mmCIF file of C-alpha atoms and ligand atoms in Angstrom:
data_model
loop_
_atom_site.group_PDB
_atom_site.id
_atom_site.type_symbol
_atom_site.label_atom_id
_atom_site.label_comp_id
_atom_site.label_asym_id
_atom_site.label_seq_id
_atom_site.Cartn_x
_atom_site.Cartn_y
_atom_site.Cartn_z
ATOM 1 C CA MET A 1 -17.213 -24.358 57.110
ATOM 2 C CA LYS A 2 -12.739 -25.758 55.936
ATOM 3 C CA ARG A 3 -10.650 -22.776 56.047
ATOM 4 C CA ARG A 4 -8.290 -23.219 53.118
ATOM 5 C CA HIS A 5 -5.098 -22.385 54.039
ATOM 6 C CA PHE A 6 -2.157 -21.151 51.625
ATOM 7 C CA SER A 7 1.365 -22.258 52.908
ATOM 8 C CA ALA A 8 3.713 -19.150 52.162
ATOM 9 C CA ALA A 9 5.786 -21.057 49.101
ATOM 10 C CA ALA A 10 2.277 -21.644 47.254
ATOM 11 C CA LEU A 11 0.825 -17.788 47.719
ATOM 12 C CA ALA A 12 4.422 -16.862 46.005
ATOM 13 C CA ALA A 13 4.477 -19.271 42.873
ATOM 14 C CA VAL A 14 0.607 -17.917 42.690
ATOM 15 C CA THR A 15 1.809 -14.319 43.023
ATOM 16 C CA PHE A 16 4.780 -15.208 40.214
ATOM 17 C CA ALA A 17 2.937 -16.956 37.415
ATOM 18 C CA ALA A 18 0.451 -13.596 38.237
ATOM 19 C CA ALA A 19 3.566 -11.909 37.901
ATOM 20 C CA LEU A 20 4.862 -13.919 34.200
ATOM 21 C CA PRO A 21 2.734 -12.204 31.364
ATOM 22 C CA ALA A 22 3.530 -9.100 33.148
ATOM 23 C CA LEU A 23 7.416 -9.774 32.880
ATOM 24 C CA ALA A 24 7.122 -11.105 29.531
ATOM 25 C CA GLN A 25 4.438 -8.265 28.117
ATOM 26 C CA ASP A 26 7.303 -5.668 28.893
ATOM 27 C CA ASN A 27 9.388 -6.971 26.792
ATOM 28 C CA THR A 28 7.582 -8.265 23.683
ATOM 29 C CA PHE A 29 7.215 -5.571 20.708
ATOM 30 C CA LYS A 30 4.028 -5.642 19.619
ATOM 31 C CA ILE A 31 2.793 -4.685 15.721
ATOM 32 C CA GLY A 32 -1.034 -4.416 15.135
ATOM 33 C CA LEU A 33 -1.350 -4.559 11.757
ATOM 34 C CA ILE A 34 -5.094 -3.843 10.321
ATOM 35 C CA LEU A 35 -6.081 -5.702 7.393
ATOM 36 C CA PRO A 36 -8.624 -5.863 4.433
ATOM 37 C CA MET A 37 -8.651 -9.914 4.918
ATOM 38 C CA THR A 38 -12.278 -10.285 3.914
ATOM 39 C CA GLY A 39 -14.173 -8.540 1.435
ATOM 40 C CA GLN A 40 -13.974 -6.935 -1.948
ATOM 41 C CA GLN A 41 -10.250 -5.673 -0.596
ATOM 42 C CA ALA A 42 -9.041 -9.372 0.841
ATOM 43 C CA THR A 43 -6.674 -9.502 -1.697
ATOM 44 C CA THR A 44 -4.382 -6.106 -0.166
ATOM 45 C CA GLY A 45 -4.623 -7.630 2.907
ATOM 46 C CA ARG A 46 -3.544 -11.300 1.565
ATOM 47 C CA GLN A 47 -0.645 -9.941 -0.505
ATOM 48 C CA ILE A 48 0.070 -7.732 3.158
ATOM 49 C CA GLU A 49 0.722 -10.127 5.863
ATOM 50 C CA ALA A 50 2.322 -12.900 3.941
ATOM 51 C CA ALA A 51 5.004 -10.110 3.227
ATOM 52 C CA ALA A 52 5.222 -8.845 6.803
ATOM 53 C CA ARG A 53 5.386 -12.651 7.540
ATOM 54 C CA LEU A 54 8.003 -12.930 5.280
ATOM 55 C CA TYR A 55 9.977 -10.562 6.302
ATOM 56 C CA MET A 56 9.698 -12.032 10.072
ATOM 57 C CA ALA A 57 11.198 -15.008 9.259
ATOM 58 C CA GLN A 58 14.154 -14.255 6.773
ATOM 59 C CA ASN A 59 14.654 -11.430 9.644
ATOM 60 C CA GLY A 60 13.991 -13.436 12.815
ATOM 61 C CA ASP A 61 11.370 -12.357 15.260
ATOM 62 C CA THR A 62 13.821 -10.146 18.467
ATOM 63 C CA VAL A 63 15.162 -6.994 17.728
ATOM 64 C CA ALA A 64 18.012 -4.674 19.712
ATOM 65 C CA GLY A 65 16.435 -7.652 22.711
ATOM 66 C CA LYS A 66 12.965 -7.140 22.471
ATOM 67 C CA LYS A 67 10.522 -10.036 20.887
ATOM 68 C CA ILE A 68 8.332 -8.668 18.148
ATOM 69 C CA GLN A 69 4.632 -9.636 17.923
ATOM 70 C CA LEU A 70 2.335 -9.264 15.080
ATOM 71 C CA ILE A 71 -2.046 -9.548 15.772
ATOM 72 C CA VAL A 72 -3.366 -9.277 13.030
ATOM 73 C CA LYS A 73 -7.070 -7.981 13.229
ATOM 74 C CA ASP A 74 -9.742 -8.426 9.625
ATOM 75 C CA ASP A 75 -11.800 -5.182 9.102
ATOM 76 C CA THR A 76 -13.519 -6.556 5.907
ATOM 77 C CA SER A 77 -12.372 -2.139 4.701
ATOM 78 C CA LEU A 78 -14.820 -0.568 6.601
ATOM 79 C CA PRO A 79 -13.372 2.658 8.188
ATOM 80 C CA ASP A 80 -15.803 2.476 11.282
ATOM 81 C CA ALA A 81 -13.860 -1.685 11.589
ATOM 82 C CA THR A 82 -10.664 -0.209 11.564
ATOM 83 C CA ARG A 83 -11.179 2.991 14.101
ATOM 84 C CA ARG A 84 -12.904 -0.111 16.592
ATOM 85 C CA LEU A 85 -9.521 -2.481 15.661
ATOM 86 C CA ALA A 86 -7.250 0.168 16.281
ATOM 87 C CA GLN A 87 -8.775 1.375 19.131
ATOM 88 C CA GLU A 88 -9.004 -1.980 20.880
ATOM 89 C CA LEU A 89 -5.620 -2.881 20.051
ATOM 90 C CA VAL A 90 -4.122 -0.087 21.782
ATOM 91 C CA VAL A 91 -6.202 0.637 24.652
ATOM 92 C CA ASN A 92 -5.848 -3.284 24.755
ATOM 93 C CA ASP A 93 -2.939 -5.032 23.584
ATOM 94 C CA LYS A 94 -0.962 -1.905 24.710
ATOM 95 C CA VAL A 95 0.399 -2.791 21.281
ATOM 96 C CA ASN A 96 3.427 -0.070 19.346
ATOM 97 C CA VAL A 97 2.963 0.360 16.327
ATOM 98 C CA LEU A 98 -0.443 0.251 14.388
ATOM 99 C CA ALA A 99 0.509 -0.108 11.008
ATOM 100 C CA GLY A 100 -2.294 -2.016 7.324
ATOM 101 C CA PHE A 101 -4.483 0.276 6.388
ATOM 102 C CA GLY A 102 -5.609 -1.099 3.030
ATOM 103 C CA ILE A 103 -7.802 1.858 1.872
ATOM 104 C CA THR A 104 -7.460 5.248 3.241
ATOM 105 C CA PRO A 105 -11.172 6.086 4.505
ATOM 106 C CA SER A 106 -9.155 3.385 7.321
ATOM 107 C CA ALA A 107 -6.397 5.363 7.434
ATOM 108 C CA LEU A 108 -8.500 8.546 7.881
ATOM 109 C CA ALA A 109 -10.286 6.458 10.446
ATOM 110 C CA THR A 110 -7.908 5.462 12.629
ATOM 111 C CA ALA A 111 -5.475 8.464 12.063
ATOM 112 C CA PRO A 112 -7.071 10.053 15.977
ATOM 113 C CA ILE A 113 -5.772 7.389 17.299
ATOM 114 C CA ALA A 114 -2.211 7.440 16.231
ATOM 115 C CA THR A 115 -2.000 11.178 17.735
ATOM 116 C CA GLN A 116 -4.011 10.935 20.788
ATOM 117 C CA SER A 117 -1.912 7.863 22.364
ATOM 118 C CA LYS A 118 0.913 9.330 20.282
ATOM 119 C CA THR A 119 0.902 5.907 18.300
ATOM 120 C CA PRO A 120 3.206 5.027 14.699
ATOM 121 C CA LEU A 121 0.721 4.627 12.533
ATOM 122 C CA VAL A 122 2.455 3.279 9.607
ATOM 123 C CA VAL A 123 0.774 3.416 6.452
ATOM 124 C CA MET A 124 1.741 0.179 3.811
ATOM 125 C CA ALA A 125 -1.359 0.043 1.571
ATOM 126 C CA ALA A 126 -3.473 3.518 1.133
ATOM 127 C CA ALA A 127 -2.029 6.089 -1.190
ATOM 128 C CA THR A 128 -4.464 9.509 -0.714
ATOM 129 C CA SER A 129 -2.018 12.320 -1.581
ATOM 130 C CA SER A 130 -3.181 13.954 1.917
ATOM 131 C CA ILE A 131 -3.821 10.920 4.763
ATOM 132 C CA THR A 132 0.560 11.854 6.236
ATOM 133 C CA GLU A 133 -0.750 14.554 7.319
ATOM 134 C CA ALA A 134 -3.840 13.528 8.591
ATOM 135 C CA SER A 135 -1.408 12.891 12.078
ATOM 136 C CA PRO A 136 1.731 13.268 12.843
ATOM 137 C CA TYR A 137 2.445 10.127 13.532
ATOM 138 C CA VAL A 138 1.419 8.284 10.419
ATOM 139 C CA VAL A 139 4.369 7.329 8.263
ATOM 140 C CA ARG A 140 4.172 6.335 4.557
ATOM 141 C CA THR A 141 5.259 2.878 2.726
ATOM 142 C CA SER A 142 3.494 2.613 0.087
ATOM 143 C CA PHE A 143 2.594 4.936 -2.644
ATOM 144 C CA THR A 144 1.132 8.176 -3.285
ATOM 145 C CA LEU A 145 -1.324 8.631 -6.377
ATOM 146 C CA PRO A 146 -0.347 11.967 -7.714
ATOM 147 C CA GLN A 147 3.414 10.727 -7.266
ATOM 148 C CA VAL A 148 2.537 7.764 -10.202
ATOM 149 C CA SER A 149 0.533 9.677 -12.261
ATOM 150 C CA VAL A 150 2.498 13.053 -13.113
ATOM 151 C CA ALA A 151 4.655 10.484 -14.269
ATOM 152 C CA LEU A 152 2.316 8.594 -16.394
ATOM 153 C CA ALA A 153 0.874 12.122 -18.182
ATOM 154 C CA ASP A 154 4.820 12.964 -19.437
ATOM 155 C CA TRP A 155 4.288 10.083 -21.130
ATOM 156 C CA ALA A 156 1.353 10.429 -22.914
ATOM 157 C CA PRO A 157 1.521 13.338 -25.357
ATOM 158 C CA LYS A 158 4.461 12.437 -26.378
ATOM 159 C CA ASN A 159 3.666 9.241 -27.086
ATOM 160 C CA GLY A 160 1.011 10.421 -29.818
ATOM 161 C CA ILE A 161 -1.508 10.833 -27.287
ATOM 162 C CA LYS A 162 -3.491 13.657 -26.714
ATOM 163 C CA LYS A 163 -7.062 13.806 -25.794
ATOM 164 C CA VAL A 164 -8.216 11.522 -23.257
ATOM 165 C CA VAL A 165 -11.021 11.127 -21.087
ATOM 166 C CA THR A 166 -10.290 10.115 -17.379
ATOM 167 C CA LEU A 167 -12.355 7.225 -15.571
ATOM 168 C CA VAL A 168 -11.734 7.070 -11.633
ATOM 169 C CA SER A 169 -12.943 5.232 -8.190
ATOM 170 C CA ASP A 170 -15.023 8.029 -6.575
ATOM 171 C CA TYR A 171 -13.017 8.581 -3.974
ATOM 172 C CA GLY A 172 -9.914 10.103 -2.109
ATOM 173 C CA PRO A 173 -6.857 8.113 -4.317
ATOM 174 C CA GLY A 174 -9.146 8.365 -7.534
ATOM 175 C CA ILE A 175 -9.596 11.938 -6.779
ATOM 176 C CA ASP A 176 -6.102 12.948 -6.521
ATOM 177 C CA ALA A 177 -4.727 10.606 -9.745
ATOM 178 C CA GLU A 178 -8.194 12.461 -11.514
ATOM 179 C CA LYS A 179 -6.679 15.683 -10.837
ATOM 180 C CA TYR A 180 -2.975 15.030 -10.940
ATOM 181 C CA PHE A 181 -2.861 13.387 -14.469
ATOM 182 C CA LYS A 182 -5.407 16.181 -15.881
ATOM 183 C CA GLU A 183 -3.118 19.380 -14.668
ATOM 184 C CA ARG A 184 -0.075 17.704 -15.731
ATOM 185 C CA LEU A 185 -1.203 17.117 -19.091
ATOM 186 C CA THR A 186 -2.440 20.269 -19.635
ATOM 187 C CA PHE A 187 0.619 21.892 -18.960
ATOM 188 C CA ASN A 188 1.694 19.054 -21.403
ATOM 189 C CA GLY A 189 -0.392 20.833 -24.358
ATOM 190 C CA GLY A 190 -2.674 17.830 -24.560
ATOM 191 C CA GLN A 191 -6.626 17.642 -23.354
ATOM 192 C CA VAL A 192 -8.586 15.877 -20.861
ATOM 193 C CA THR A 193 -12.036 15.869 -22.452
ATOM 194 C CA GLU A 194 -13.662 14.265 -19.532
ATOM 195 C CA SER A 195 -13.512 12.936 -16.209
ATOM 196 C CA LEU A 196 -16.076 10.325 -15.762
ATOM 197 C CA ARG A 197 -16.062 8.280 -11.649
ATOM 198 C CA VAL A 198 -17.257 4.640 -10.821
ATOM 199 C CA PRO A 199 -18.718 4.070 -7.541
ATOM 200 C CA MET A 200 -15.586 2.847 -4.397
ATOM 201 C CA ARG A 201 -17.918 -0.274 -3.497
ATOM 202 C CA ASN A 202 -19.760 -3.058 -6.043
ATOM 203 C CA PRO A 203 -18.244 -0.746 -9.308
ATOM 204 C CA ASP A 204 -20.442 -1.445 -12.517
ATOM 205 C CA PHE A 205 -18.611 -0.297 -15.626
ATOM 206 C CA ALA A 206 -19.912 -1.193 -18.609
ATOM 207 C CA PRO A 207 -21.979 2.582 -18.477
ATOM 208 C CA PHE A 208 -19.400 5.093 -18.638
ATOM 209 C CA LEU A 209 -17.529 2.579 -21.110
ATOM 210 C CA GLN A 210 -19.738 2.832 -23.833
ATOM 211 C CA LYS A 211 -19.422 6.267 -22.899
ATOM 212 C CA VAL A 212 -15.878 6.927 -23.466
ATOM 213 C CA ARG A 213 -15.877 4.348 -26.052
ATOM 214 C CA ASP A 214 -18.815 7.478 -27.762
ATOM 215 C CA LEU A 215 -16.420 10.168 -26.744
ATOM 216 C CA LYS A 216 -13.789 8.348 -28.266
ATOM 217 C CA PRO A 217 -10.418 9.858 -27.405
ATOM 218 C CA ASP A 218 -7.086 9.039 -28.309
ATOM 219 C CA ALA A 219 -6.768 6.804 -24.336
ATOM 220 C CA LEU A 220 -8.480 6.827 -21.675
ATOM 221 C CA PHE A 221 -6.569 6.951 -17.756
ATOM 222 C CA VAL A 222 -8.045 4.231 -15.214
ATOM 223 C CA PHE A 223 -7.293 4.481 -11.894
ATOM 224 C CA VAL A 224 -9.626 1.930 -9.827
ATOM 225 C CA PRO A 225 -8.553 -0.131 -6.817
ATOM 226 C CA SER A 226 -6.122 -3.034 -6.313
ATOM 227 C CA GLY A 227 -8.146 -6.285 -6.753
ATOM 228 C CA ALA A 228 -11.029 -4.668 -9.350
ATOM 229 C CA GLY A 229 -8.395 -3.716 -12.422
ATOM 230 C CA ALA A 230 -9.166 -7.414 -13.730
ATOM 231 C CA ALA A 231 -12.910 -6.547 -14.426
ATOM 232 C CA VAL A 232 -11.907 -2.785 -16.113
ATOM 233 C CA MET A 233 -9.509 -4.604 -18.209
ATOM 234 C CA LYS A 234 -12.248 -7.443 -19.363
ATOM 235 C CA GLN A 235 -14.616 -4.597 -19.704
ATOM 236 C CA PHE A 236 -12.723 -2.487 -21.488
ATOM 237 C CA LEU A 237 -11.830 -5.594 -24.345
ATOM 238 C CA GLU A 238 -15.702 -7.064 -24.115
ATOM 239 C CA ARG A 239 -17.015 -3.483 -25.336
ATOM 240 C CA GLY A 240 -13.430 -3.297 -28.427
ATOM 241 C CA MET A 241 -12.182 -0.003 -26.953
ATOM 242 C CA ASP A 242 -9.045 -0.928 -27.696
ATOM 243 C CA LYS A 243 -10.064 -2.319 -31.933
ATOM 244 C CA ALA A 244 -11.633 1.238 -31.777
ATOM 245 C CA GLY A 245 -8.398 3.007 -31.328
ATOM 246 C CA ILE A 246 -8.480 3.365 -27.278
ATOM 247 C CA LYS A 247 -5.002 3.070 -26.032
ATOM 248 C CA LEU A 248 -5.945 2.339 -21.908
ATOM 249 C CA ILE A 249 -2.790 4.206 -19.979
ATOM 250 C CA ALA A 250 -3.552 2.959 -16.586
ATOM 251 C CA THR A 251 -1.609 3.447 -13.022
ATOM 252 C CA GLY A 252 0.176 0.075 -12.509
ATOM 253 C CA ASP A 253 -3.367 -0.486 -9.850
ATOM 254 C CA VAL A 254 -5.215 -1.715 -13.419
ATOM 255 C CA THR A 255 -2.551 -4.419 -14.294
ATOM 256 C CA ASP A 256 -1.890 -5.197 -10.530
ATOM 257 C CA ASP A 257 0.619 -8.317 -10.804
ATOM 258 C CA ASP A 258 -2.370 -9.961 -8.193
ATOM 259 C CA GLN A 259 -4.178 -9.984 -11.202
ATOM 260 C CA LEU A 260 -2.064 -9.550 -14.238
ATOM 261 C CA ASN A 261 -1.183 -12.328 -15.581
ATOM 262 C CA ASP A 262 -5.168 -14.185 -15.719
ATOM 263 C CA MET A 263 -6.178 -10.904 -18.005
ATOM 264 C CA GLY A 264 -5.005 -12.556 -21.231
ATOM 265 C CA ASP A 265 -3.285 -11.653 -24.247
ATOM 266 C CA GLY A 266 -5.803 -8.781 -24.302
ATOM 267 C CA ALA A 267 -3.618 -6.648 -21.157
ATOM 268 C CA LEU A 268 -0.380 -7.092 -23.823
ATOM 269 C CA GLY A 269 1.180 -3.325 -24.352
ATOM 270 C CA VAL A 270 -1.216 -1.327 -21.621
ATOM 271 C CA VAL A 271 1.271 1.467 -20.631
ATOM 272 C CA THR A 272 1.371 2.611 -16.786
ATOM 273 C CA SER A 273 3.900 4.431 -14.510
ATOM 274 C CA HIS A 274 3.732 2.876 -10.894
ATOM 275 C CA HIS A 275 5.951 2.539 -8.590
ATOM 276 C CA TYR A 276 6.739 -2.184 -8.139
ATOM 277 C CA SER A 277 6.441 -4.142 -10.486
ATOM 278 C CA ALA A 278 7.283 -7.981 -9.895
ATOM 279 C CA ALA A 279 9.514 -8.014 -12.864
ATOM 280 C CA HIS A 280 11.994 -5.164 -11.502
ATOM 281 C CA PRO A 281 15.163 -6.145 -12.557
ATOM 282 C CA SER A 282 17.319 -6.315 -9.504
ATOM 283 C CA ALA A 283 18.745 -8.703 -7.427
ATOM 284 C CA LEU A 284 17.402 -7.892 -4.521
ATOM 285 C CA ASN A 285 13.488 -7.341 -6.591
ATOM 286 C CA LYS A 286 15.062 -11.142 -7.618
ATOM 287 C CA LYS A 287 15.716 -12.369 -4.154
ATOM 288 C CA PHE A 288 12.315 -11.818 -3.005
ATOM 289 C CA VAL A 289 9.556 -12.368 -5.603
ATOM 290 C CA ALA A 290 11.283 -15.729 -5.425
ATOM 291 C CA ALA A 291 10.660 -16.516 -1.333
ATOM 292 C CA PHE A 292 7.919 -14.207 -1.574
ATOM 293 C CA GLU A 293 6.046 -17.039 -4.003
ATOM 294 C CA LYS A 294 8.410 -20.241 -1.891
ATOM 295 C CA ALA A 295 6.805 -19.255 0.920
ATOM 296 C CA ASN A 296 3.432 -18.847 -0.752
ATOM 297 C CA LYS A 297 2.460 -20.954 -2.813
ATOM 298 C CA GLY A 298 3.871 -19.937 -6.322
ATOM 299 C CA MET A 299 1.291 -16.242 -5.048
ATOM 300 C CA ARG A 300 3.008 -13.137 -7.071
ATOM 301 C CA PRO A 301 3.839 -9.880 -4.850
ATOM 302 C CA ASN A 302 2.562 -6.932 -5.938
ATOM 303 C CA PHE A 303 2.796 -3.317 -5.547
ATOM 304 C CA MET A 304 0.803 -4.019 -1.231
ATOM 305 C CA ALA A 305 2.890 -6.639 -0.378
ATOM 306 C CA VAL A 306 5.892 -3.775 -0.794
ATOM 307 C CA GLY A 307 4.294 -1.645 0.397
ATOM 308 C CA GLY A 308 4.484 -4.806 3.185
ATOM 309 C CA TYR A 309 7.705 -5.454 3.704
ATOM 310 C CA ASP A 310 9.307 -2.341 3.881
ATOM 311 C CA GLY A 311 7.028 -1.212 6.437
ATOM 312 C CA MET A 312 7.826 -3.959 8.538
ATOM 313 C CA ARG A 313 11.997 -2.621 7.697
ATOM 314 C CA VAL A 314 11.071 0.234 8.411
ATOM 315 C CA ILE A 315 9.760 -0.809 12.143
ATOM 316 C CA TYR A 316 12.241 -2.864 12.612
ATOM 317 C CA GLU A 317 15.128 -0.607 12.013
ATOM 318 C CA ALA A 318 13.314 2.113 14.277
ATOM 319 C CA LEU A 319 13.328 -0.036 17.163
ATOM 320 C CA ARG A 320 16.773 -0.992 16.512
ATOM 321 C CA THR A 321 17.987 2.419 16.395
ATOM 322 C CA ALA A 322 15.619 4.166 19.069
ATOM 323 C CA LYS A 323 16.262 5.943 21.962
ATOM 324 C CA THR A 324 15.751 4.566 25.071
ATOM 325 C CA THR A 325 16.667 4.416 28.407
ATOM 326 C CA GLY A 326 18.356 1.191 29.472
ATOM 327 C CA LYS A 327 16.284 -1.890 29.014
ATOM 328 C CA ALA A 328 13.074 0.435 27.722
ATOM 329 C CA MET A 329 10.327 -0.252 25.103
ATOM 330 C CA PRO A 330 10.927 3.374 22.944
ATOM 331 C CA SER A 331 8.218 5.630 23.351
ATOM 332 C CA GLY A 332 6.074 6.021 19.968
ATOM 333 C CA ASP A 333 8.071 9.638 20.185
ATOM 334 C CA ALA A 334 10.725 7.978 19.820
ATOM 335 C CA LEU A 335 9.595 5.136 17.592
ATOM 336 C CA LEU A 336 8.709 8.190 15.437
ATOM 337 C CA ALA A 337 12.109 9.962 14.960
ATOM 338 C CA ALA A 338 13.994 6.548 14.464
ATOM 339 C CA MET A 339 11.323 6.091 10.904
ATOM 340 C CA LYS A 340 11.859 9.372 9.841
ATOM 341 C CA GLY A 341 14.052 9.474 7.269
ATOM 342 C CA GLN A 342 15.316 6.497 6.890
ATOM 343 C CA ILE A 343 16.928 5.760 3.297
ATOM 344 C CA PHE A 344 17.433 1.098 1.868
ATOM 345 C CA GLU A 345 16.791 -0.451 -0.763
ATOM 346 C CA SER A 346 14.213 -1.787 -1.119
ATOM 347 C CA PRO A 347 12.575 -4.616 -3.925
ATOM 348 C CA ARG A 348 11.066 -1.594 -5.544
ATOM 349 C CA GLY A 349 14.172 0.883 -5.907
ATOM 350 C CA LYS A 350 15.430 3.107 -3.457
ATOM 351 C CA MET A 351 13.162 4.650 -1.077
ATOM 352 C CA PHE A 352 14.003 7.101 1.565
ATOM 353 C CA ILE A 353 10.390 8.574 4.300
ATOM 354 C CA ASP A 354 11.130 11.652 4.446
ATOM 355 C CA ALA A 355 11.409 13.400 7.714
ATOM 356 C CA GLN A 356 9.621 16.317 7.525
ATOM 357 C CA THR A 357 6.174 14.051 5.173
ATOM 358 C CA ARG A 358 6.608 11.241 6.255
ATOM 359 C CA ASP A 359 5.869 10.200 3.111
ATOM 360 C CA VAL A 360 7.806 7.911 0.749
ATOM 361 C CA VAL A 361 10.168 8.879 -1.477
ATOM 362 C CA GLN A 362 11.181 6.303 -4.508
ATOM 363 C CA ASP A 363 11.637 6.227 -8.105
ATOM 364 C CA VAL A 364 8.645 5.978 -10.384
ATOM 365 C CA TYR A 365 8.870 3.270 -13.032
ATOM 366 C CA LEU A 366 6.773 2.974 -16.707
ATOM 367 C CA ARG A 367 5.925 -0.370 -17.637
ATOM 368 C CA LYS A 368 4.474 -2.067 -20.956
ATOM 369 C CA VAL A 369 2.262 -5.507 -19.477
ATOM 370 C CA GLU A 370 5.083 -8.037 -22.497
ATOM 371 C CA LYS A 371 5.123 -11.717 -22.267
ATOM 372 C CA LYS A 372 8.409 -13.293 -20.668
ATOM 373 C CA ASP A 373 8.809 -16.998 -20.352
ATOM 374 C CA GLY A 374 4.452 -17.167 -20.895
ATOM 375 C CA GLN A 375 3.390 -14.988 -18.578
ATOM 376 C CA LEU A 376 2.302 -11.434 -18.000
ATOM 377 C CA PHE A 377 4.423 -8.807 -16.584
ATOM 378 C CA ASN A 378 4.830 -5.582 -16.252
ATOM 379 C CA VAL A 379 8.140 -4.724 -18.155
ATOM 380 C CA GLU A 380 9.807 -1.201 -16.717
ATOM 381 C CA PHE A 381 10.922 0.876 -19.794
ATOM 382 C CA ASP A 382 11.324 4.207 -17.957
ATOM 383 C CA VAL A 383 12.146 5.272 -14.345
ATOM 384 C CA ILE A 384 11.887 9.147 -12.917
ATOM 385 C CA LYS A 385 13.940 9.387 -10.112
ATOM 386 C CA ASP A 386 13.591 10.207 -6.368
ATOM 387 C CA VAL A 387 9.908 11.433 -6.543
ATOM 388 C CA LYS A 388 8.254 13.344 -4.119
ATOM 389 C CA ASP A 389 4.095 12.931 -3.931
ATOM 390 C CA PRO A 390 3.067 16.106 -5.716
ATOM 391 C CA GLY A 391 0.450 16.263 -3.510
ATOM 392 C CA LYS A 392 3.465 18.062 -0.902
ATOM 393 C CA THR A 393 4.668 21.003 -2.292
ATOM 394 C CA LYS A 394 0.890 23.312 -2.678
HETATM 395 C C1 PHB B 401 -6.429 3.472 -1.667
HETATM 396 O O1 PHB B 401 -8.396 3.007 -0.913
HETATM 397 O O2 PHB B 401 -6.077 4.523 -0.830
HETATM 398 C C2 PHB B 401 -5.897 2.967 -2.026
HETATM 399 C C3 PHB B 401 -6.168 1.540 -2.918
HETATM 400 C C4 PHB B 401 -6.081 0.843 -3.520
HETATM 401 C C5 PHB B 401 -5.282 1.204 -4.894
HETATM 402 C C6 PHB B 401 -4.506 1.983 -3.949
HETATM 403 C C7 PHB B 401 -4.722 3.283 -2.962
HETATM 404 O O3 PHB B 401 -4.810 0.561 -5.796
#
């Protein structure tokens, strides 16, 4: 057998080549973005990924001398998959930040991984109040259901709505919406006469709406997650609930900008409360909406997109300002510290990350569906400034 001989130069070249990926890796800041890209919550994934990519296109992919790499994974909105993907991203890819999280169960399933690995976990979508308490490494840029539901319960009794039936998806955010809406409405002298919960997966609203028709309240208050609003609206109108004198009021998840324009004129006049509308009349939002639509074949950004866009802002700013020694990559703890207390103007309006709770504090708007230039929008008509998550004061 002929023995192979390597020259010293060849060996050095091999060694150098082997060392290259490690060198490149040291300078790469990785964001593991876990989203539902397929299945029932796919619109959330589509919106957030598009927003994250827009943020990077506008702000470059180099921050503080580090190259930003976005690694997108599809969890199909199954929490077991979210947790497994997070584990792989932390252990194999050595991501610096975990982000995304389309639904509450996905965020809750992953929180322990963030704690164990000391990796900041930026929740861009999920909105159950308790998520930020599941790990000290959770930071939220979306919203909470108590935060937006209370505003509507203040508005309703002042506008002739005293008796209300609530209809919510039967899991974290729905239960939060039901509880905080009811508490505040009752405090204001109104009454929730019945609380209905529909399954989160593949809900059939028909039997519930029939029941509401029979109960004949002044209004029906609804929370369903982004993507399910159009089905509720369709069945509400098909059953002639509006003609029977029952008003539809909801969190902005129902008149979701991703679907609103296809809901038809039956949606006109529906009053909702939320933190973001594509029609928010600020210069920054107009620029954001135009750029988002241009980059995505006319797709209108919804509140999920804004959660993703602002989440990227929080991550970029943390990397830019985190305390490090020399050129080293900032630790998870240093990044987390630099995320706390950030205050900035978002397309939604002013927002900040409460340093104590790591949750978002923001303005909440009352909006009404109106036609503008032939398209349906949530037009803001009132604002409650600097709303903290009421779920945190208990
Ligand atoms: C959630 O699962 O926390 C969630 C999902 C979609 C929404 C709101 C909350 O629109």
